Amino acid sequence: MKLAYCFLLLATAIAIAISGHSDARYTIGVNYGQLGDNLLAPHEAVNLIKGMKVGKVKIYDANPAILEELANTDIKVSVMLPNDQIIPLGMNKTLAHNFVLTNISSFYSNTKIRTLLVGNEILSASNETWPYLVPAMINLHEALRKHKLRKVKVSTPLAMDLFEGSLFPPSRTSFRTDLIEPVLKPMLSFLDDTRSFLFIDVYPFFEWEKNAANISLDFALFAPNATIYKDENGLAYHNLLDLQLDALVTSMGKVGYPDVKITISETGWPTKMDLDERGANVHNAALFNRRLVRKVLARPPAGTPLRKGEVFDTYIFALFNENLKTGPMTERNWGLFYPNGSKVYDIDLTGHKKDTQYGPLPPAPPEAAPGSLKLWCIANSEADPAALGGALSYACGQGSADCKPIQSGGACFFPNDTISHASYAFNDYYNKFHKSGGTCVFGGAANLTTEDPSYGSCNYAPTLV
Ligand SMILES: *[C@@H]1O[C@H](CO)[C@@H](O)[C@H](O)[C@H]1NC(C)=O
Ligand SMILES: *[C@@H]1O[C@H](CO)[C@@H](O)[C@H](O)[C@H]1NC(C)=O
Ligand SMILES: *[C@@H]1O[C@H](CO)[C@@H](O)[C@H](O)[C@H]1NC(C)=O
Ligand SMILES: *[C@@H]1O[C@H](CO)[C@@H](O)[C@H](O)[C@H]1NC(C)=O
Ligand SMILES: *[C@@H]1O[C@H](CO)[C@@H](O)[C@H](O)[C@H]1NC(C)=O
Ligand SMILES: *[C@@H]1O[C@H](CO)[C@@H](O)[C@H](O)[C@H]1NC(C)=O
Ligand SMILES: *[C@@H]1O[C@H](CO)[C@@H](O)[C@H](O)[C@H]1NC(C)=O
Ligand SMILES: *[C@@H]1O[C@H](CO)[C@@H](O)[C@H](O)[C@H]1NC(C)=O
């Protein structure tokens, strides 16, 4: 009895050592994005990363200055091949070889480069690159082996737009048919053969935001009291992240690869939002990321209902708020730090601190129920006039706004100026396309308002969000 128990312990210890997986030190990472013109220099940024005691960092290129700063640290590094190099490297092994030589091999002895990611969310972009993705992964893998850089795994981060229809219930999900044969099967086969990981960017925030009427915020935020979601197969989901991961596991199983290991290449929660977004504030972001870290680092690992006990290495998005990202306000506000290096909120990435051990958070501002807020999208009076004119032409042209009312004789022709005309066109565009993802941005030339801009017989339709 005793001896058998000893063997069991030994076997477990060996299994842990071989998988290299249960070392909690390397489970949490941070995404160091650089789409800001006001970010700390690599030296200070790397000091912030060291200060947080994370085991991993992921960058969106192979920036030599950052790789130098990470030299002689214990931090494992994930580097990325830019999207525009996938086609050339997929076609030409020499170029893949050169990339490995210049951008990996020369740093490898001092910097712990452990993952090479081939492009970023490439399946969310135009399909021209798709046929070259797996060939590029194979060429890079071969080049790494040739240089004896055996510790570097090759993968590519995917987004959660891989699925046919809804993620509810997760047991019924499947991959989009346009992706399966051309890309996903060859990719999963490659990941399986090379014992690499499927990298997935998985954001409960977006899934919840898309369907806030049917998914509770508590479920997205790992609240201990969240209502449990029961799948048809009897599995119980306590949070949205597990449900999203199991949708992926189910879909992988349906194409014949149920066991490929998963890494969460991005997740997080934004701290600031536009009027037509919801849920993004410091309160929710702190709760999400603090609970995420404790969940991921829990030992024994919880895993998900379909992957019980599995450790999911997780990179939080992001180190900094990045002011050059376009799109809605949330895009520029995912950081744990402001660009100057001061904290957006307090977070312990080693997972030791409980919610109750942190100081008080700013309360979450009250939010309108989904569909109850009336918004209008109007011209930003501070915008550059030329930009405003360009955006107006876009809205009335490609944007398919109805611009008849702002033509001579129309109800909104007067006042006859660009700001008034742009306001009408922006609002019509936003009203038509908000539901399908249209935003009130127009390169910064538009602003949302809760005040009805209608006048006389000129009517601005409100958008309910
Ligand atoms: C690869 O290294 C070269 C030379 O240092 C550098 O100019 C280039 O930006 C690097 N590539 C990436 C993707 O960072
Ligand atoms: C591959 O790239 C190398 C380096 O640029 C070039 O010399 C070679 O001709 C290319 N091979 C093919 C088949 O295009
Ligand atoms: C890309 O999309 C077009 C249009 O839907 C289709 O005709 C083509 O076959 C697709 N190519 C790939 C590689 O999937
Ligand atoms: C919420 O779920 C119900 C029932 O499944 C569905 O009819 C409705 O369209 C969903 N609402 C949203 C906003 O998705
Ligand atoms: C869960 O608890 C939070 C506060 O901790 C509360 O705001 C929320 O309403 C509770 N949710 C449920 C479903 O009881
Ligand atoms: C850093 O930036 C934040 C946000 O802009 C600001 O509130 C804070 O005062 C700045 N801290 C320092 C030390 O400049
Ligand atoms: C409207 O404004 C344009 C541009 O300023 C001007 O050329 C045009 O004469 C105006 N039309 C009327 C009817 O005021
Ligand atoms: C429009 O929004 C921008 C960015 O949020 C802001 O700086 C600007 O003051 C707003 N303009 C108006 C007229 O409200």
Short mmCIF file of N, CA and C and ligand atoms in Angstrom, two decimals, residues 60-64 80-82 85 99 102-103 107, ligand 1:
data_model
loop_
_atom_site.label_atom_id
_atom_site.label_comp_id
_atom_site.label_asym_id
_atom_site.label_seq_id
_atom_site.Cartn_x
_atom_site.Cartn_y
_atom_site.Cartn_z
N TYR A 60 4.40 41.53 -30.01
CA TYR A 60 3.71 41.41 -31.29
C TYR A 60 4.68 41.54 -32.47
N ASP A 61 5.96 41.34 -32.18
CA ASP A 61 6.98 41.31 -33.21
C ASP A 61 8.18 40.60 -32.59
N ALA A 62 9.37 40.90 -33.10
CA ALA A 62 10.55 40.32 -32.47
C ALA A 62 11.53 41.47 -32.23
N ASN A 63 10.99 42.55 -31.71
CA ASN A 63 11.72 43.79 -31.47
C ASN A 63 13.05 43.54 -30.74
N PRO A 64 14.18 43.79 -31.42
CA PRO A 64 15.48 43.47 -30.83
C PRO A 64 15.71 44.20 -29.49
N MET A 80 6.52 37.21 -32.33
CA MET A 80 5.54 37.08 -33.41
C MET A 80 6.10 37.47 -34.75
N LEU A 81 5.73 36.69 -35.75
CA LEU A 81 6.03 37.04 -37.14
C LEU A 81 4.90 37.96 -37.61
N PRO A 82 5.22 39.13 -38.18
CA PRO A 82 4.15 40.03 -38.64
C PRO A 82 3.30 39.38 -39.74
N GLN A 85 4.36 38.97 -43.42
CA GLN A 85 5.47 38.10 -43.80
C GLN A 85 5.04 36.63 -43.93
N PHE A 99 14.71 34.44 -41.06
CA PHE A 99 13.99 35.06 -39.94
C PHE A 99 14.43 34.44 -38.62
N THR A 102 18.06 35.67 -37.82
CA THR A 102 18.18 37.08 -37.40
C THR A 102 17.41 37.37 -36.13
N ASN A 103 16.20 36.86 -36.03
CA ASN A 103 15.29 37.35 -35.01
C ASN A 103 15.14 36.43 -33.80
N PHE A 107 19.29 35.80 -30.26
CA PHE A 107 18.92 36.18 -28.89
C PHE A 107 18.78 34.98 -27.96
C1 LIG B 1 14.06 41.13 -37.02
O1 LIG B 1 15.34 41.68 -36.77
C2 LIG B 1 15.66 42.79 -37.59
C3 LIG B 1 17.12 43.14 -37.36
O2 LIG B 1 17.34 43.43 -36.02
C4 LIG B 1 14.72 43.93 -37.25
O3 LIG B 1 14.98 45.04 -38.06
C5 LIG B 1 13.28 43.45 -37.47
O4 LIG B 1 12.38 44.45 -37.08
C6 LIG B 1 13.01 42.18 -36.68
N1 LIG B 1 11.71 41.67 -37.03
C7 LIG B 1 10.67 41.75 -36.21
C8 LIG B 1 9.41 41.14 -36.68
O5 LIG B 1 10.72 42.30 -35.13
#
